Tab-separated table of C-alpha atoms in Angstrom:
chain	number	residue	atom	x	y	z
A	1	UNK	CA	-9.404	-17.570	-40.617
A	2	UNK	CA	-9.258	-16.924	-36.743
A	3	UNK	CA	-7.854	-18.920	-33.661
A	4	UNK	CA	-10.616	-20.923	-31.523
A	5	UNK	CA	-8.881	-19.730	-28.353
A	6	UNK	CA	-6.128	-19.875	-26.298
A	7	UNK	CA	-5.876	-23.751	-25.465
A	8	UNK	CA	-3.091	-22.984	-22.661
A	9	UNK	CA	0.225	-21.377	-21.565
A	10	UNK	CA	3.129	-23.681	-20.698
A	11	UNK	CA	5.350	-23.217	-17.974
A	12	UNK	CA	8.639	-25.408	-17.527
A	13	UNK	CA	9.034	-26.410	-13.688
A	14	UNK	CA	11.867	-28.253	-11.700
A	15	UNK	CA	9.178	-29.867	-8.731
A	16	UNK	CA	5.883	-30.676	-10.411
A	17	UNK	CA	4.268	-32.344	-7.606
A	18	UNK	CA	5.363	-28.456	-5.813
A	19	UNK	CA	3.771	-26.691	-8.454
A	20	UNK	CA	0.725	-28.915	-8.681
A	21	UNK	CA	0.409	-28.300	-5.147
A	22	UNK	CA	0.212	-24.951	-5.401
A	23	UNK	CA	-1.743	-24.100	-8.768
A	24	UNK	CA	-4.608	-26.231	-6.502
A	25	UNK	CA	-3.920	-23.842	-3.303
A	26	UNK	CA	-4.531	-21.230	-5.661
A	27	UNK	CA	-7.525	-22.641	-6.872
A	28	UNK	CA	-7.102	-24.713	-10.099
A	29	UNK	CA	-8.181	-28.227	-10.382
A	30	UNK	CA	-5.605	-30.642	-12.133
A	31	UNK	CA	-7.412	-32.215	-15.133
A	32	UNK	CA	-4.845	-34.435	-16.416
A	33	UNK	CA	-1.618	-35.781	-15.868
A	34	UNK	CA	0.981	-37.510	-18.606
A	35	UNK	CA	4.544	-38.888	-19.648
A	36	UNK	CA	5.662	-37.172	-23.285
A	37	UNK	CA	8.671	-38.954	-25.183
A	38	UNK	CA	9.064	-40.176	-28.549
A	39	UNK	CA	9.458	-38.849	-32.116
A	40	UNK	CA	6.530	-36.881	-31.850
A	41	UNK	CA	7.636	-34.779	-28.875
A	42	UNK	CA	10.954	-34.400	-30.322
A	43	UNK	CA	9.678	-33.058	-33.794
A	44	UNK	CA	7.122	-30.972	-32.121
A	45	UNK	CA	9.137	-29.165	-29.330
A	46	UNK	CA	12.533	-29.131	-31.677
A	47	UNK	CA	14.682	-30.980	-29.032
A	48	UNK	CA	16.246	-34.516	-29.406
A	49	UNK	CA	15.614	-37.059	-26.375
A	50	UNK	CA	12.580	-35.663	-25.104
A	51	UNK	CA	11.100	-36.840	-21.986
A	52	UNK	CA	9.011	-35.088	-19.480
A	53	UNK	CA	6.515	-35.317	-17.277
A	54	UNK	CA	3.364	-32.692	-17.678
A	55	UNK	CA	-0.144	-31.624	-15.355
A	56	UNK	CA	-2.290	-29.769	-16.947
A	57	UNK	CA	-4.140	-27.509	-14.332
A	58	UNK	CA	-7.869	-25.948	-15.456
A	59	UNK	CA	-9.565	-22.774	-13.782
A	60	UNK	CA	-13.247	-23.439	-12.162
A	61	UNK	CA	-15.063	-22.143	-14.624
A	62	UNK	CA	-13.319	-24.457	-16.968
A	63	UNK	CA	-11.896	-21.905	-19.948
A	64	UNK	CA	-8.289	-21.398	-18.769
A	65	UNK	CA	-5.250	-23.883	-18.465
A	66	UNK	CA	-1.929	-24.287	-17.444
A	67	UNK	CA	0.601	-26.898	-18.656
A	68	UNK	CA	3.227	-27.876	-16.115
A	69	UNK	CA	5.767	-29.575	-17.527
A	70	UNK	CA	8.990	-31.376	-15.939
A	71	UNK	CA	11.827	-32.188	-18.512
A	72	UNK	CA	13.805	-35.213	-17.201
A	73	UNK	CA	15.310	-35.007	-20.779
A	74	UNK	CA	17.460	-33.141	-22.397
A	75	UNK	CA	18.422	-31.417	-19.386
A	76	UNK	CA	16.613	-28.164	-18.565
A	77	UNK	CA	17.993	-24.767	-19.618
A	78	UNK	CA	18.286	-22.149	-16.779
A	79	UNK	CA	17.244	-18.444	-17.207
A	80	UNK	CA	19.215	-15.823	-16.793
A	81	UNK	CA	18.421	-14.211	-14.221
A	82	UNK	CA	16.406	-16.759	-12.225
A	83	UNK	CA	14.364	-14.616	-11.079
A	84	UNK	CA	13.736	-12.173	-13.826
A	85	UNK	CA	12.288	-8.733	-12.654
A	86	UNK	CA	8.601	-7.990	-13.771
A	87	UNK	CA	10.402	-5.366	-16.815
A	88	UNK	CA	12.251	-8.217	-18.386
A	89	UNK	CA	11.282	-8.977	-22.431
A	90	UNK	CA	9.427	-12.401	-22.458
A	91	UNK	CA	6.315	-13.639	-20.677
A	92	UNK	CA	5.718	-11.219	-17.791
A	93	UNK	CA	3.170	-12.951	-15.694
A	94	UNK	CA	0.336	-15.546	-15.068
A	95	UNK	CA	-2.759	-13.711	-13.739
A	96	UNK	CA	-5.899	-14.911	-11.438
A	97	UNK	CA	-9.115	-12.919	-10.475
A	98	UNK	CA	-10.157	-14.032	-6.722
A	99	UNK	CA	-12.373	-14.031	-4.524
A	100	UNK	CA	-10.093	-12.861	-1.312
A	101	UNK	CA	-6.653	-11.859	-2.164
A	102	UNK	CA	-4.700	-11.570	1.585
A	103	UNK	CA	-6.547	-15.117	2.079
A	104	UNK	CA	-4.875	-16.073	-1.169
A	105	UNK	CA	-1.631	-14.785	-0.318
A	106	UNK	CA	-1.418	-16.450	3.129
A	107	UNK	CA	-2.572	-19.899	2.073
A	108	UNK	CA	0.433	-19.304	-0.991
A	109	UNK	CA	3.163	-18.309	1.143
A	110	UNK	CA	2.510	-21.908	2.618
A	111	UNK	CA	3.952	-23.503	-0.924
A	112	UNK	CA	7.045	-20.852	-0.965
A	113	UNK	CA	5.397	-17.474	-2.982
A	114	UNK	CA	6.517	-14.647	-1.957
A	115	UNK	CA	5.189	-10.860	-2.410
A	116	UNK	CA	7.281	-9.004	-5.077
A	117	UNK	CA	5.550	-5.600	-3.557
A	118	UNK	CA	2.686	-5.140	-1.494
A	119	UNK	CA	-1.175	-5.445	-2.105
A	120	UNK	CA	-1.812	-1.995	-3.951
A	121	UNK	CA	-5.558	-0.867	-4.669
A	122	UNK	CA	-6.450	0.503	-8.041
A	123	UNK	CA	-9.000	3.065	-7.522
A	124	UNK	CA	-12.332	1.729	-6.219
A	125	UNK	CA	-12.035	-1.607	-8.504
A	126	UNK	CA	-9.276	-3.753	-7.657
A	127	UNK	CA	-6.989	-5.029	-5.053
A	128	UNK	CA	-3.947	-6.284	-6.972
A	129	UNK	CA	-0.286	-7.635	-6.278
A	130	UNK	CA	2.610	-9.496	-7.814
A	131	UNK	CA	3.841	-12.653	-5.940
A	132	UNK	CA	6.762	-15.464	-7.017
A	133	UNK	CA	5.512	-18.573	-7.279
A	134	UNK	CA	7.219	-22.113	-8.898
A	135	UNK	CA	10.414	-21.849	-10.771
A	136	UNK	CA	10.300	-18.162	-10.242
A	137	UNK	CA	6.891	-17.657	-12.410
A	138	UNK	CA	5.340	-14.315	-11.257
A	139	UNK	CA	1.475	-14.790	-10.386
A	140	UNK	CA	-0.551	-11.491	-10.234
A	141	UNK	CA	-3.946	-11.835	-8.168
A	142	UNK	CA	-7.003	-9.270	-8.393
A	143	UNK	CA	-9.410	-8.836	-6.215
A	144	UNK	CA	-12.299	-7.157	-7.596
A	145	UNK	CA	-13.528	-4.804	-4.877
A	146	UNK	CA	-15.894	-2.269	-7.030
């Protein structure tokens, strides 16, 4: 037996209207929005006393998501570091193909992301760079230039 496909990746925020905000700047549309309490969450997540709020952001062609999610309950758990450098063990990054990557960049800065390095070309193929975006997430952009 094999997966279907990756349904989406899940990334715990502290300002989800923030992070809304800018997963749209960047491109994504928000598909859905809901409340999650209950038994149910509890027994799925392995907390007690869930309650959060989550936004589910989709790509434009439809095939990628993210789920934002805002715990109000049990209090959130802070990573060590906060901002974790791109070498740490865990998820490294969130990455996005686009169209025009320093027009990217500039309309991100607006909602707080900042470059990690610099916009670095690979070859004759891409134009690529690291930036921090909410709760200390890294995004990577391409540009595809070849």
């Amino acid at each position: 037996m094999a997966i279907q496909r990756m349904d989406n990746v899940a990334i715990v925020v502290d300002d989800l209207d923030a992070a809304v905000a800018f997963f749209t700047e960047l491109g994504m549309e928000l598909e859905g929005e809901a409340q999650i309490e209950g038994v149910f969450a509890d027994r799925t997540v392995g907390l007690d006393g869930v309650r959060s709020d989550i936004a589910v952001m989709r790509t434009p062609d439809g095939h990628s998501k993210l789920e934002l999610t805002k715990y109000h309950t049990p209090a959130v758990s802070d990573a060590e570091p906060r901002n974790p450098p791109p070498n740490t063990l865990g998820l490294h990054r969130v990455m996005f193909a686009v169209d025009d990557i320093d027009d990217t960049i500039a309309r991100l800065r607006a909602h707080g992301a900042e470059l990690l390095g610099e916009v670095a070309q690979y070859e004759n193929v891409f134009r690529l760079c690291y930036l921090r975006g909410p709760a200390g997430i890294i995004v990577a952009l391409a540009e595809q230039i070849g």
